Amino acid sequence: MQKNSTVIISDNRNSSLAKKISLDLHAEYKNTELRIFADGESKIRLDNVTKKNCIIIHSTYPPTDQHLMQLFMIVYKCKKDGASDICIVSPYLAYTRQDKVFVDGEIITINLVGEILASLGTTKLITIDIHNPNTLNYSFETIDLTAIPFLANYMKKNIKLNDPIVVSPDEGGIERAKKFAGIIKANMLSLIKTRDRLTGDISISFSEQHSLKKRDALIVDDMISTGTSIIKATEILKKNNIGDVYVICTHALLLDDAKEKLLKTGIKQIISTNSIPNEFAKVDLSSVISNYFLNQ
Ligand code: R5P
C-alpha cells in the first residue's frame, strides 16, 4: 500500500481512534461531516477520494441500523469517487451474531451485511474479536484481529490476582479464553450456555466440577450486551465460593441498565477495549489496528 495515497476516514464518533491510526501510519485523515435529519435519516459529506486507498474506521454499535447505514453511505461515496481501495475497519460490526438459521425462517444477517458491503465495492473488512471468526465468508478479504493479548497484558500488569482461573461463559468462547489464560499463565474452564431459541432465555451450567474456592475468576467474552450471560456466569461461580470476579470483554455495549445489574451481582471490575466508548475502556485499539497495517 503506498503511504502517500492512503487516507483514513471517519466521522466524529470514531475520530479519536482514526486520528491515532492516521498518525501511526503517517496517512492523511479525513473527517466526514454528518447531519441527522428530524426523521432519522443521515446526510454525509466527504471530500473527494479519487484514486486513494481508503481506510474507513467505523464501529456499528447502537443505534446499530443508523451507524450501519452511515457506513454504507461512506463506502458508496468512496466507490463513486473512484477510490482505488476501500478497506473498512469496523472494530464492532453489528449483525454478526446471527450466523446461522436457528429457527426456520430466520435471516442470516452476517451474510446480508457482507453482500451489501460487497455490492458497494468494499475490498477488505477488518473486525476485532468478532463473535465467530469462522463465519465470515465474504466475497472480499476479511481479517479478524484480536484484542485478547492486549486485555490479558493489561490484567497482568495492573491487577494482583489470587490463583486466577479464566472462565469462558460458553463453549463458543473457549479459544479466546484459552489464549487469555495462556498469556496470564492460568487455568481455564468453560461453562455451558444454552439458549431457548424462541424466547431467547439463557441458562448457564458447569460441564464438570472444579475447585474454585477463593480463586479469582476472570470471565472473558467477546461482548457484553444486556449483561445476562455474565450475570448468570457470575451467579454460578459465586455459588461455588469463587473469590473476586473480573469481567473482560472486547466490546462493552452495556445496554440499558446492564452496568448496574452487573455491579450488583458483585463483579469487582469490568475491563474492555474502546471499540465502544464506555467508562471501563482500558485498552486502546489503535495499536491493534495500526500494527496490522504496519506489518503489511
Ligand atoms: C454470545 O454468545 C456472546 O458471546 C455473548 O456472550 C453475548 O452476546 C452477550 O450478550 P448478553 O450480554 O446480552 O448476554
Coordinates of C-alpha atoms and ligand atoms in Angstrom, one line a residue, residues 97 131 169-170 172-173 176 193 195 202 221-230 255 258, ligand 1:
R97 CA -24.1 -12.9 15.9
H131 CA -18.4 -13.3 17.6
P169 CA -19.2 -18.3 29.7
D170 CA -19.9 -20.6 26.8
G172 CA -18.1 -20.7 21.6
G173 CA -15.6 -18.5 23.6
R176 CA -10.5 -16.7 23.3
K193 CA -24.6 -21.9 27.9
R195 CA -30.4 -20.6 24.8
I202 CA -30.4 -18.5 28.5
D221 CA -16.2 -12.8 26.5
D222 CA -16.3 -11.1 23.1
M223 CA -19.1 -8.7 24.2
I224 CA -21.4 -7.7 27.0
S225 CA -24.7 -6.7 25.6
T226 CA -27.6 -6.9 28.1
G227 CA -25.2 -8.5 30.6
T228 CA -27.3 -11.5 31.1
S229 CA -24.7 -14.1 30.1
I230 CA -22.1 -12.6 32.5
L255 CA -27.2 -1.8 27.1
A258 CA -26.5 -3.7 32.3
Ligands
R5P1 C1 -22.9 -14.7 22.7 O1 -22.7 -15.9 22.8 C2 -21.8 -13.8 23.0 O2 -20.5 -14.4 23.0 C3 -22.0 -13.0 24.3 O3 -21.9 -13.9 25.4 C4 -23.4 -12.4 24.3 O4 -23.7 -11.8 23.1 C5 -23.6 -11.4 25.4 O5 -24.9 -11.0 25.4 P1 -25.6 -10.6 26.7 O6 -24.8 -9.6 27.5 O7 -26.9 -10.0 26.3 O8 -25.9 -11.9 27.5

